[in-house]
Coordinates of N, CA and C in Angstrom, one line a residue:
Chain A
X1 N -24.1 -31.3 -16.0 CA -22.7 -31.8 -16.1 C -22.2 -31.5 -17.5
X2 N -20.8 -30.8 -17.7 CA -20.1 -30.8 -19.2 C -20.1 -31.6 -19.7
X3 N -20.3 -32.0 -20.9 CA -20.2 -33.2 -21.4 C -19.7 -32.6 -22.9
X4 N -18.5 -33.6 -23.7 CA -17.6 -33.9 -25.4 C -18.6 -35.2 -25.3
X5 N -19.4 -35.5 -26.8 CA -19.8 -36.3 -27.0 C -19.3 -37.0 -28.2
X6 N -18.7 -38.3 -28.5 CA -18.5 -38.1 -29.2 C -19.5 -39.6 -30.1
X7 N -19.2 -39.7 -31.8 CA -20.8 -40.5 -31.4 C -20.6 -41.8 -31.7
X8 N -19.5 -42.0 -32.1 CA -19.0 -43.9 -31.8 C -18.3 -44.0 -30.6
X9 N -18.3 -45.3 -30.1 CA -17.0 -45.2 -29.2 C -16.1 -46.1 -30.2
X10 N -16.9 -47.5 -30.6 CA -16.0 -47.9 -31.8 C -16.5 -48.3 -33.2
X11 N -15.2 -47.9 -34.2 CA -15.8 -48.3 -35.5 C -14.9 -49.0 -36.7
X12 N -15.3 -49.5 -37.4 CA -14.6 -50.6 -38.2 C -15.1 -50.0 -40.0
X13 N -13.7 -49.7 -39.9 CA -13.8 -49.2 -42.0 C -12.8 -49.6 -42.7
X14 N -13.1 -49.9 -43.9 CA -12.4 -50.6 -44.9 C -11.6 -49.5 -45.2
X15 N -10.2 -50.1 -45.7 CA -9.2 -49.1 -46.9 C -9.8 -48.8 -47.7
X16 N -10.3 -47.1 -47.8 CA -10.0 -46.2 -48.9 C -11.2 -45.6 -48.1
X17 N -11.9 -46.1 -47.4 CA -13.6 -45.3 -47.2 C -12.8 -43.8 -46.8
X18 N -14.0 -43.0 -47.1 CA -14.2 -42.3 -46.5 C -14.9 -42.4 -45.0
X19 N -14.3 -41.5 -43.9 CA -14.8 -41.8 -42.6 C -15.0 -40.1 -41.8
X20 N -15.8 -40.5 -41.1 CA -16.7 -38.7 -40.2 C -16.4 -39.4 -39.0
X21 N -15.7 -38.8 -38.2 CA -15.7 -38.7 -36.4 C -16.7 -37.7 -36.2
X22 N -18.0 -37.3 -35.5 CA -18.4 -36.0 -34.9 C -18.0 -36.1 -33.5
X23 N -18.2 -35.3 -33.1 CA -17.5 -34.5 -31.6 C -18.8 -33.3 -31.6
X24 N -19.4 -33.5 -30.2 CA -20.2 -32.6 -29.7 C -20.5 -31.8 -28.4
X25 N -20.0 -30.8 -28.1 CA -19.5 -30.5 -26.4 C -20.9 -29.1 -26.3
X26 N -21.7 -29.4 -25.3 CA -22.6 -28.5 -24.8 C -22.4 -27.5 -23.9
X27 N -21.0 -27.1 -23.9 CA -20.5 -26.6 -22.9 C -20.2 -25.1 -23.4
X28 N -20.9 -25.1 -24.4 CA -20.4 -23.3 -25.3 C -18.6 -22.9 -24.8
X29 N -18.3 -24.0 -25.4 CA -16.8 -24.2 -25.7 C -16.1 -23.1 -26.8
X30 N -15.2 -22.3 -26.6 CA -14.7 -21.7 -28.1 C -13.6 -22.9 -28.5
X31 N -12.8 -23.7 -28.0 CA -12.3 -24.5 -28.6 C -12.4 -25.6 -28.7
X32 N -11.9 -26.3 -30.0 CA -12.0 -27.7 -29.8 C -11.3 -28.2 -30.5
X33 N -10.8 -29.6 -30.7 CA -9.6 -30.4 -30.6 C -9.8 -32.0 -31.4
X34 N -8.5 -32.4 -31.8 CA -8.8 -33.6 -32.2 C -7.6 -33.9 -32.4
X35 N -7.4 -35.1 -31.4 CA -6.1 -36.0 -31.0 C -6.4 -37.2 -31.3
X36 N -4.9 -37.8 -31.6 CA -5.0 -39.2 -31.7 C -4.0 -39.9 -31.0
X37 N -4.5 -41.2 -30.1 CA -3.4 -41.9 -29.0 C -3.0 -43.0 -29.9
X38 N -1.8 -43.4 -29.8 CA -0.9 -44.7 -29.8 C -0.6 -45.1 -28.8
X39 N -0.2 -46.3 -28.6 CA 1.2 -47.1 -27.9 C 2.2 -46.2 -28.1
X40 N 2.9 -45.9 -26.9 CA 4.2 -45.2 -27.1 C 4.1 -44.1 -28.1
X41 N 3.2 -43.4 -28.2 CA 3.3 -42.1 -29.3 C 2.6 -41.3 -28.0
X42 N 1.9 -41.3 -27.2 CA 1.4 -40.6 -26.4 C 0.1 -39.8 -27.3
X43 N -0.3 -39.0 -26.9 CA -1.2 -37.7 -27.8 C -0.8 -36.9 -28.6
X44 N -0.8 -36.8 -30.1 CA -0.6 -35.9 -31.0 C -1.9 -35.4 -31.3
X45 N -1.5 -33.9 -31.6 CA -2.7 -33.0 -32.4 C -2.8 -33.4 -33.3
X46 N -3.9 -33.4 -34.2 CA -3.9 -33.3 -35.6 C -4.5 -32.3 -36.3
X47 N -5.5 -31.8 -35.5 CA -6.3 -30.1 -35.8 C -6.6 -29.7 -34.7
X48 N -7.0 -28.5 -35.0 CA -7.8 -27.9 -33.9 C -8.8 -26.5 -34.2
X49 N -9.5 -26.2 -33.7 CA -10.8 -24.7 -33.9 C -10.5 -23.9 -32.7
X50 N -10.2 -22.7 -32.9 CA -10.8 -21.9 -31.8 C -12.0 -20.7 -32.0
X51 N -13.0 -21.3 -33.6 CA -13.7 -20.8 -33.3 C -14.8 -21.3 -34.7
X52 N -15.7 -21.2 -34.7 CA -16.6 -21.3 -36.1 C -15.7 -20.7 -37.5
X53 N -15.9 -21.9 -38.1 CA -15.4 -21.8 -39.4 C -13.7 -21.7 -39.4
X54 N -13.3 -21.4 -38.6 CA -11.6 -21.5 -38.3 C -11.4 -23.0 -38.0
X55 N -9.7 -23.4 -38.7 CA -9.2 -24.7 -38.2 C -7.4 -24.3 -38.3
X56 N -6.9 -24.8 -37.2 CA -5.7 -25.3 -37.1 C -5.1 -26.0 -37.7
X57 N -3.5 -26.5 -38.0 CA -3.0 -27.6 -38.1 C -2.7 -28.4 -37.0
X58 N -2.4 -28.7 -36.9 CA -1.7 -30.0 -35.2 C -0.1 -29.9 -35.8
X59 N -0.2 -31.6 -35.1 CA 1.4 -31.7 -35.4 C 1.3 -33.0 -37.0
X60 N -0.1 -33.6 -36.2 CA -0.3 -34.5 -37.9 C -1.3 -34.6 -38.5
X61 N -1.5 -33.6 -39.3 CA -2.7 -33.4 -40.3 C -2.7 -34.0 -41.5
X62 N -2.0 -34.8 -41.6 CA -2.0 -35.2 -43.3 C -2.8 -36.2 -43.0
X63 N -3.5 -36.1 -44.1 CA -4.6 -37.5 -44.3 C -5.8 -37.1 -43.7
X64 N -5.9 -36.1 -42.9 CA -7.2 -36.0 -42.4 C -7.3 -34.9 -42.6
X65 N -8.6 -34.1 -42.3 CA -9.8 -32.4 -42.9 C -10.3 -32.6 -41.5
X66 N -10.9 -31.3 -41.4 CA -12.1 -31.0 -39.8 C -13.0 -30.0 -40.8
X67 N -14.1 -29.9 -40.2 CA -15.1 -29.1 -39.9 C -15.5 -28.5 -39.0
X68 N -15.9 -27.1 -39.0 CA -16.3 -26.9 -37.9 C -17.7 -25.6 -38.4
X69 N -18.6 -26.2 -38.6 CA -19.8 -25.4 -39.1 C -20.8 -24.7 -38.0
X70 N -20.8 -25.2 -37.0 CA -21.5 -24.7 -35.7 C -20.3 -24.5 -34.0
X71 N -20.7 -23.7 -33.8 CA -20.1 -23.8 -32.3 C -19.7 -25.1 -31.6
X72 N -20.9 -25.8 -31.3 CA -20.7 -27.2 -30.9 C -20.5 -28.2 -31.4
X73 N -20.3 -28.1 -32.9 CA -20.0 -29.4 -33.5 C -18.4 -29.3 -34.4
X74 N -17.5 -30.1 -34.5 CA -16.3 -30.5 -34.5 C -15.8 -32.1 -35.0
X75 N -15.9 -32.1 -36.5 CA -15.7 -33.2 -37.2 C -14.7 -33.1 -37.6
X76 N -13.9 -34.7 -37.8 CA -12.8 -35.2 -38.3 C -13.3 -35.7 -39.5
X77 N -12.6 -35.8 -40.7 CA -12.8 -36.3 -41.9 C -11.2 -37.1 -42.4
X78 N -11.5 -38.6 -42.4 CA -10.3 -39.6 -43.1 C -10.8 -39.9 -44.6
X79 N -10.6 -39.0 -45.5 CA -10.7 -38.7 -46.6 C -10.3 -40.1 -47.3
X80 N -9.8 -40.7 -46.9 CA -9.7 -41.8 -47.6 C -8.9 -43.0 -46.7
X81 N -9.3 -43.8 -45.8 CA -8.8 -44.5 -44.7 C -7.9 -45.0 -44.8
X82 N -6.6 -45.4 -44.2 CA -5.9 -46.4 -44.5 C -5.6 -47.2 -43.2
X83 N -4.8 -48.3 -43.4 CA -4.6 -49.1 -42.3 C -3.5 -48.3 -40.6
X84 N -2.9 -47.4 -41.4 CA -2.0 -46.5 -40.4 C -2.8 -45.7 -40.1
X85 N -3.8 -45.4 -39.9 CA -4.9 -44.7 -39.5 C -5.6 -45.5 -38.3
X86 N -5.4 -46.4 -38.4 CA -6.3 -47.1 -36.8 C -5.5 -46.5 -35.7
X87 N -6.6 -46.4 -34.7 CA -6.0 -45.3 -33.8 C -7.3 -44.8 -32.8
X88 N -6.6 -44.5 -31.5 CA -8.0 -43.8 -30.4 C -7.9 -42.5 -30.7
X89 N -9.0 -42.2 -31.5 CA -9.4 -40.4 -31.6 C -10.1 -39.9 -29.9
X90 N -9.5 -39.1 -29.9 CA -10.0 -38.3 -28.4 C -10.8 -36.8 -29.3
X91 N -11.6 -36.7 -29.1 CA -12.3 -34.7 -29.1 C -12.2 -34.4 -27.8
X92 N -11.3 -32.9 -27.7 CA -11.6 -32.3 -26.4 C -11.8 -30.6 -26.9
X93 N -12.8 -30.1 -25.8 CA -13.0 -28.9 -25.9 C -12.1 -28.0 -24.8
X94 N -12.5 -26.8 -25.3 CA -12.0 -25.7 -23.6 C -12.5 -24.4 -24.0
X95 N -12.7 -24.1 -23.1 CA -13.0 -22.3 -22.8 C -11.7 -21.2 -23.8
X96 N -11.9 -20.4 -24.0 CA -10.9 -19.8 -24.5 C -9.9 -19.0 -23.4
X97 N -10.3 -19.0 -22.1 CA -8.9 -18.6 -20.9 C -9.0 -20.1 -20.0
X98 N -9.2 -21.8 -20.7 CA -8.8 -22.6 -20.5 C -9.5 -23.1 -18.9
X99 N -9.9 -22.2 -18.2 CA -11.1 -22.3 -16.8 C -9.7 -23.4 -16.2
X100 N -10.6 -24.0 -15.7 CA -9.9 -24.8 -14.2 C -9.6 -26.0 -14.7
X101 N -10.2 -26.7 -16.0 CA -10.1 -28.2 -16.1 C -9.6 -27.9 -17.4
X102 N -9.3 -26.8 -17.8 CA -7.9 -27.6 -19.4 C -9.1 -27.8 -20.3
X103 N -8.9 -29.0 -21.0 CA -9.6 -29.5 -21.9 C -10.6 -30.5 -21.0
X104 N -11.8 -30.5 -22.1 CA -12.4 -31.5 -21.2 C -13.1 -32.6 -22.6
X105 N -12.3 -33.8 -22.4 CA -12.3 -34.7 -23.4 C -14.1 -35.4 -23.6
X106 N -14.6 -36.0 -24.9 CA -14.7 -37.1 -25.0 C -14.7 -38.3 -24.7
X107 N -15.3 -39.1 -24.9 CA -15.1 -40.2 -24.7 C -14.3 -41.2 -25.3
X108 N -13.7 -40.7 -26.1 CA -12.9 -41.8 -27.6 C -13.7 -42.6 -28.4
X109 N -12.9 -42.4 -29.4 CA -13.7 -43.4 -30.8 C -12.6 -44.8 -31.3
X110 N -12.6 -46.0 -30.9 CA -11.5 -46.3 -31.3 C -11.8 -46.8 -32.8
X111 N -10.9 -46.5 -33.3 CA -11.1 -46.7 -35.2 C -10.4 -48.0 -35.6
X112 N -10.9 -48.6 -36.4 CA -9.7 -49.8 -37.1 C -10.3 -50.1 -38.3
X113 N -9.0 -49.7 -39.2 CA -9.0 -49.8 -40.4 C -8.4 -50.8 -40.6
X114 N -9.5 -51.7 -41.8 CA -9.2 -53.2 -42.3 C -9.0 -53.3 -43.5
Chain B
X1 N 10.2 -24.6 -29.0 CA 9.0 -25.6 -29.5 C 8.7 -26.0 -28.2
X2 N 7.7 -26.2 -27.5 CA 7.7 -26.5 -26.2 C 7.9 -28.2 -26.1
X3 N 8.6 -28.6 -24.8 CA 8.4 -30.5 -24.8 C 8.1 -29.8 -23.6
X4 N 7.1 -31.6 -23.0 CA 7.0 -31.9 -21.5 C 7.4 -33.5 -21.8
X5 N 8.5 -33.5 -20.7 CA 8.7 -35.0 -20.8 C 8.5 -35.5 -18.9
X6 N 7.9 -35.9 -18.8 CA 7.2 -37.4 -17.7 C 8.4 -38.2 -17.3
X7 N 8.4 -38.2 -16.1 CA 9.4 -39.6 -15.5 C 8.8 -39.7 -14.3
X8 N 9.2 -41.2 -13.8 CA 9.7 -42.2 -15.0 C 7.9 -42.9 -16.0
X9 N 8.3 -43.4 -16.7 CA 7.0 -43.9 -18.2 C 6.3 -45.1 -17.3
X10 N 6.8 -45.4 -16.8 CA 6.4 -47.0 -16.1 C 6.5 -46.8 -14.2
X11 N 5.7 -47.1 -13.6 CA 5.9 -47.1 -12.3 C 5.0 -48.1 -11.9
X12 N 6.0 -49.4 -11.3 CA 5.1 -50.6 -10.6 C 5.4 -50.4 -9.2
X13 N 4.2 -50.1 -8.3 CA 4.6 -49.9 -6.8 C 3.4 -51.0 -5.8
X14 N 4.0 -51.2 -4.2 CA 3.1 -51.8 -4.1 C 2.1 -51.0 -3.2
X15 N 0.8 -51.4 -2.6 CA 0.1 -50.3 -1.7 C 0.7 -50.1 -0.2
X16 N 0.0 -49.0 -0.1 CA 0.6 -48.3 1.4 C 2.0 -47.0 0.9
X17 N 3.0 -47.2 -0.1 CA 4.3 -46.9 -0.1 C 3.8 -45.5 -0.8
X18 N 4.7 -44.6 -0.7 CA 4.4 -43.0 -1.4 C 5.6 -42.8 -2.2
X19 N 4.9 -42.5 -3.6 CA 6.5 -42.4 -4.8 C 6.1 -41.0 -5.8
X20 N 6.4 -40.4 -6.1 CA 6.3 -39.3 -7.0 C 6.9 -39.5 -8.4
X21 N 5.8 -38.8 -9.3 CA 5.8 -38.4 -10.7 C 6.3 -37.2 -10.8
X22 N 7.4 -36.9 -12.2 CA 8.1 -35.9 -12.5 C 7.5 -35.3 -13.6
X23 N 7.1 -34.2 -13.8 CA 6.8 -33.5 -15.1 C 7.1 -32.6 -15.1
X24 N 8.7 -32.1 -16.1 CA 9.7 -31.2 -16.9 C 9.1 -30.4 -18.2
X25 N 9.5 -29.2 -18.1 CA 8.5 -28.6 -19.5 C 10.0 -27.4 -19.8
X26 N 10.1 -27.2 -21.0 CA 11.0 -26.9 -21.5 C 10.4 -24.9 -21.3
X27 N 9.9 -24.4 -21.7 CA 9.4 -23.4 -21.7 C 8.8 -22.3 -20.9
X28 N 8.2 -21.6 -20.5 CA 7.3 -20.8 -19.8 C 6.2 -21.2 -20.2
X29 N 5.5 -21.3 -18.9 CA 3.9 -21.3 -19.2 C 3.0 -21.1 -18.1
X30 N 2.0 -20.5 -17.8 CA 1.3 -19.9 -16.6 C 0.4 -20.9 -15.8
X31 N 0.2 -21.8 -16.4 CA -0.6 -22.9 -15.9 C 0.0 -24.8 -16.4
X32 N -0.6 -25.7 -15.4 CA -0.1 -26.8 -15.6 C -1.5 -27.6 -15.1
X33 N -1.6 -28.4 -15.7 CA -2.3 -29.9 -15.7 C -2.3 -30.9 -15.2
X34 N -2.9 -31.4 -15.0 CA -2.8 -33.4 -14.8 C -3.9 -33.9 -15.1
X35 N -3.9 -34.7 -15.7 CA -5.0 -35.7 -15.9 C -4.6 -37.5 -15.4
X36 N -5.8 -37.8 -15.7 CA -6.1 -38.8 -15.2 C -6.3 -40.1 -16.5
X37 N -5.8 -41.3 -16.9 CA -6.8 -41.7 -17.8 C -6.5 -43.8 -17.4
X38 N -7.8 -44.0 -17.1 CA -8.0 -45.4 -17.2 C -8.0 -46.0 -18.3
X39 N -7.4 -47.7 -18.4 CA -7.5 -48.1 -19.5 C -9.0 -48.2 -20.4
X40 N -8.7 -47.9 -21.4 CA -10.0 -48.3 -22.4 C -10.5 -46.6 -22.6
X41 N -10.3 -46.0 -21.6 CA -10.9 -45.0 -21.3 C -10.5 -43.6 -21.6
X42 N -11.3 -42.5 -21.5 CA -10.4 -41.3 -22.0 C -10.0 -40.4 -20.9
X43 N -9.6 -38.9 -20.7 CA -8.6 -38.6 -19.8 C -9.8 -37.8 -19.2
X44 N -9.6 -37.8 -18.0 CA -10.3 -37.1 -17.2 C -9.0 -35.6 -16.4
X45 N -9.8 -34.5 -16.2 CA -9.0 -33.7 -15.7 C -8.8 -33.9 -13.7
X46 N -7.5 -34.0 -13.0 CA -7.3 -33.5 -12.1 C -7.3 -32.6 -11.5
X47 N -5.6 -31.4 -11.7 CA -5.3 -30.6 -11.1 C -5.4 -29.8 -12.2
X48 N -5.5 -28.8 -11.4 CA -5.2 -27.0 -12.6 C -3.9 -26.6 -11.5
X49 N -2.9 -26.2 -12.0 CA -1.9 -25.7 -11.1 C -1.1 -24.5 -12.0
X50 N -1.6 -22.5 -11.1 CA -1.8 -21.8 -12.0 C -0.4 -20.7 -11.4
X51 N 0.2 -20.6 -10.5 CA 1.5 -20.1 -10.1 C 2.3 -20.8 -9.8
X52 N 3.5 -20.3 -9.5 CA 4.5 -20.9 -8.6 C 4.5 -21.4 -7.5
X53 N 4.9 -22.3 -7.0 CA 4.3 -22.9 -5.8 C 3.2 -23.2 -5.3
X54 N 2.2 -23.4 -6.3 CA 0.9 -23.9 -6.2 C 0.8 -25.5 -5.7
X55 N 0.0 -25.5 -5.0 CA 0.1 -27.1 -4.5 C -1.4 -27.4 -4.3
X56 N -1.8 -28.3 -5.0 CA -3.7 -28.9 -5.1 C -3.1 -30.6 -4.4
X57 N -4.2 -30.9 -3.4 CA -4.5 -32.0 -3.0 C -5.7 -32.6 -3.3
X58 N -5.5 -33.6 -3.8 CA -7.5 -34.6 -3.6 C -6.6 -35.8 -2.9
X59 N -7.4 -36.1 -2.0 CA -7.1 -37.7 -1.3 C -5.7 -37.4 -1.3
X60 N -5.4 -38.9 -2.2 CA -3.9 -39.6 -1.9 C -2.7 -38.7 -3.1
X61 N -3.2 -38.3 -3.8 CA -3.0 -37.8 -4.5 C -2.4 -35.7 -4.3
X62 N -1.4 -35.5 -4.6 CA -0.8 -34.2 -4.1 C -0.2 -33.7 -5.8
X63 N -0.5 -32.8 -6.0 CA 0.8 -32.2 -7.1 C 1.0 -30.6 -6.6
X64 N 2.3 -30.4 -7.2 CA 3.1 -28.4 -6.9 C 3.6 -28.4 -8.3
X65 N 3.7 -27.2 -8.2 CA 4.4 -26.1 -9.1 C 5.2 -25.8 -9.1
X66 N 6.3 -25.6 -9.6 CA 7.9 -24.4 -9.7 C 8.4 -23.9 -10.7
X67 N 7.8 -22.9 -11.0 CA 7.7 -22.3 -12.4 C 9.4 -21.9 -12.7
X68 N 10.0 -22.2 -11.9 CA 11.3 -21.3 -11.9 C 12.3 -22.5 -12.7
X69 N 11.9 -23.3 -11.9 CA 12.4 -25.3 -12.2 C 12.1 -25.7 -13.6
X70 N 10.8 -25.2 -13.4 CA 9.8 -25.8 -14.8 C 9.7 -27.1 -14.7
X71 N 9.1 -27.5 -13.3 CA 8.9 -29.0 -12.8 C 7.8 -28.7 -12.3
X72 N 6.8 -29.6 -12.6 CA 6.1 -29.9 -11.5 C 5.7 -31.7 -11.0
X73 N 5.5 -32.0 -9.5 CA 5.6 -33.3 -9.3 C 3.7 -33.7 -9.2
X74 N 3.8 -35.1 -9.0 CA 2.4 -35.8 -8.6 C 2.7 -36.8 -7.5
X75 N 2.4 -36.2 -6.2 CA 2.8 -37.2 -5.0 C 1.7 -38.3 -5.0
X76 N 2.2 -39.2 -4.5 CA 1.4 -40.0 -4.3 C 1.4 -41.0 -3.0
X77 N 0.4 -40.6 -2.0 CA 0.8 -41.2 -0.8 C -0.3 -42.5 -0.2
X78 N 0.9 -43.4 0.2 CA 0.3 -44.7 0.8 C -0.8 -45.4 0.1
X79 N -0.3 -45.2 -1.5 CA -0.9 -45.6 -2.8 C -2.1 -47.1 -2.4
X80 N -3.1 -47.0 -3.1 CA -4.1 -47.8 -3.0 C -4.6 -48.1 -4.2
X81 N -5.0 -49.4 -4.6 CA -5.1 -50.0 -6.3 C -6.3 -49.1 -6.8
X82 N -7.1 -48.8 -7.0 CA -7.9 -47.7 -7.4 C -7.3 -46.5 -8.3
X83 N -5.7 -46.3 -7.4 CA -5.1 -45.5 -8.7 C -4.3 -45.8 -9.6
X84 N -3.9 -47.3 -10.2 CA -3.7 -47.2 -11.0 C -4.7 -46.9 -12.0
X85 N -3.3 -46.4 -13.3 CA -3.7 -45.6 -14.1 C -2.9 -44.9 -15.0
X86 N -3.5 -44.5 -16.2 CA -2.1 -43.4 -16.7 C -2.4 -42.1 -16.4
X87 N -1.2 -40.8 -15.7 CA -1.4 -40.3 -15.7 C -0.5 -38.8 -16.4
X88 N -0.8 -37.9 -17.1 CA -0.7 -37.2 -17.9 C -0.4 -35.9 -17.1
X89 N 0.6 -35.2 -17.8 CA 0.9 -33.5 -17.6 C 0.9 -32.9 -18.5
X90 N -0.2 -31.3 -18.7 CA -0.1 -31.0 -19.7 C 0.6 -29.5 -19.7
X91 N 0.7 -28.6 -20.6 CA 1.4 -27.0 -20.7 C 1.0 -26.6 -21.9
X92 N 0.3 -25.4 -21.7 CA -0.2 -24.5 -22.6 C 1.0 -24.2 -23.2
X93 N 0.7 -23.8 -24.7 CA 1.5 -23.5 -25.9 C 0.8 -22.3 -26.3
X94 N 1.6 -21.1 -26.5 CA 0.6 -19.9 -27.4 C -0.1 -19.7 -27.1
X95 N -1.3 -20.3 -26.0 CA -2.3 -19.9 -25.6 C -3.3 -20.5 -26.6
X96 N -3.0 -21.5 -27.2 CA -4.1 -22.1 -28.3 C -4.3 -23.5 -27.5
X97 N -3.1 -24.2 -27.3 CA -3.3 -25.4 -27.1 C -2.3 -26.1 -25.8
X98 N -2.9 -27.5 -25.4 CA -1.5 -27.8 -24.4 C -1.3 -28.9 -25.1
X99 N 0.3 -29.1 -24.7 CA 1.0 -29.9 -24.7 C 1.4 -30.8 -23.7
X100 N 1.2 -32.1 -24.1 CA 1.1 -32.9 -23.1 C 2.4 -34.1 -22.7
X101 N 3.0 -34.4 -21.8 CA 3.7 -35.1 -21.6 C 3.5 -36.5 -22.3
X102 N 4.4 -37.7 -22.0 CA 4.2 -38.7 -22.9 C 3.1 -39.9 -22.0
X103 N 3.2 -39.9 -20.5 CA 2.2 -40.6 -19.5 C 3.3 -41.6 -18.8
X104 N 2.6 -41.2 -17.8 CA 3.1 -42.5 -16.3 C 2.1 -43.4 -16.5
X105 N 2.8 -44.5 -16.9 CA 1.8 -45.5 -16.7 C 2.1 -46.5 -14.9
X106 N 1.0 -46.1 -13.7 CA 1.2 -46.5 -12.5 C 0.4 -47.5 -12.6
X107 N 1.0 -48.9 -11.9 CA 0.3 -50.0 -11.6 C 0.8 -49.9 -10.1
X108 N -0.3 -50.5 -9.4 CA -0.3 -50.3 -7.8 C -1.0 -52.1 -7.3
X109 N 0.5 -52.4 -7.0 CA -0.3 -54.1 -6.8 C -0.3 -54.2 -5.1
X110 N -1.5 -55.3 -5.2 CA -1.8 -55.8 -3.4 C -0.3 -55.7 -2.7

């Protein structure tokens, strides 16, 4: 079975930390993704890869960096946390002609910054 | 810029009754989406719906296509509490990424 792993589901950091989401899809994915849900904001991008060592911007990258050093792995970096930052991070991958299922998500990380 | 906008945001229905979801996309795009997502939980994929007049059934659940419209619906028939849920439409962008509607949030009471 595909599986986005991702490796908290929740986590708790103070203002200013530095904070790592990883995201892990065994699916020899070429893309991958990193969204964040609100209340009433729905899903915005914030980056994205479609491939090793390549990154995207989204629609809201400020405040946050990705990595993307191996095929399967796809990190978020909150370079320095703040309280508007708490939020459900989603990682999703996909095929690069997108196959039958789109993206195929993670499990969420929910964040909260104190 | 592409939007998809969702109607209606909220749908409280009771079981047995059949009501449909709207999803509007401003743009061209070759393929369309639905997902699925329970609370707490993350989004699971439904439908792939990849021409015009495409129409995918599971169960109670029906979605089509109309690429001409730039609509596509999510029927829902003689609804049963199991599907509540939020559910999502998405539309490829540039061929990099989709864009996703804002969500139906369906509650389905006894």
């Amino acid at each position: 079975d595909v599986k986005v792993t991702q490796s908290s589901r929740y986590l708790v950091k103070r203002t200013g930390e530095k904070v790592f989401l990883e995201c892990v899809q065994d699916m020899d994915h070429e893309n991958m993704f990193w969204y964040r849900q609100d209340p009433g904001l729905g899903l915005r991008l914030i980056y994205f890869s479609y491939d090793v060592k390549m990154k995207e911007k989204g629609d809201i990258p400020e405040g946050y960096s990705v990595s993307r050093e191996k095929k399967e792995r796809f990190s978020l970096i909150l370079e320095s946390a703040s309280t508007n930052q708490t939020s459900m991070y989603l990682c999703a991958s996909s095929l690069a002609n997108w196959g039958v299922s789109g993206y195929t998500f993670g499990s969420g990380t929910r964040l909260t910054v104190v | 810029e592409l939007k998809v906008e969702q109607n209606p945001l909220f749908l409280s229905m009771q079981e047995g009754k059949n009501y449909t979801i709207y999803c509007n996309y401003s743009t061209t795009s070759d393929r369309l989406y639905w997902y699925r997502q329970d609370p707490g939980k993350s989004l699971e994929s439904l439908f792939v719906l990849l021409s015009n007049g495409a129409v995918k059934q599971e169960g109670r659940l029906m979605a089509s296509l109309d690429t001409k419209a730039r609509l596509s619906t999510l029927h829902i028939t003689a609804a049963v509490h199991d599907l509540s849920a939020t559910y999502f439409c998405a539309v490829i962008q540039g061929a990099q990424k989709l864009v996703f509607g804002q969500g139906t949030r369906l509650t389905i009471n006894p």
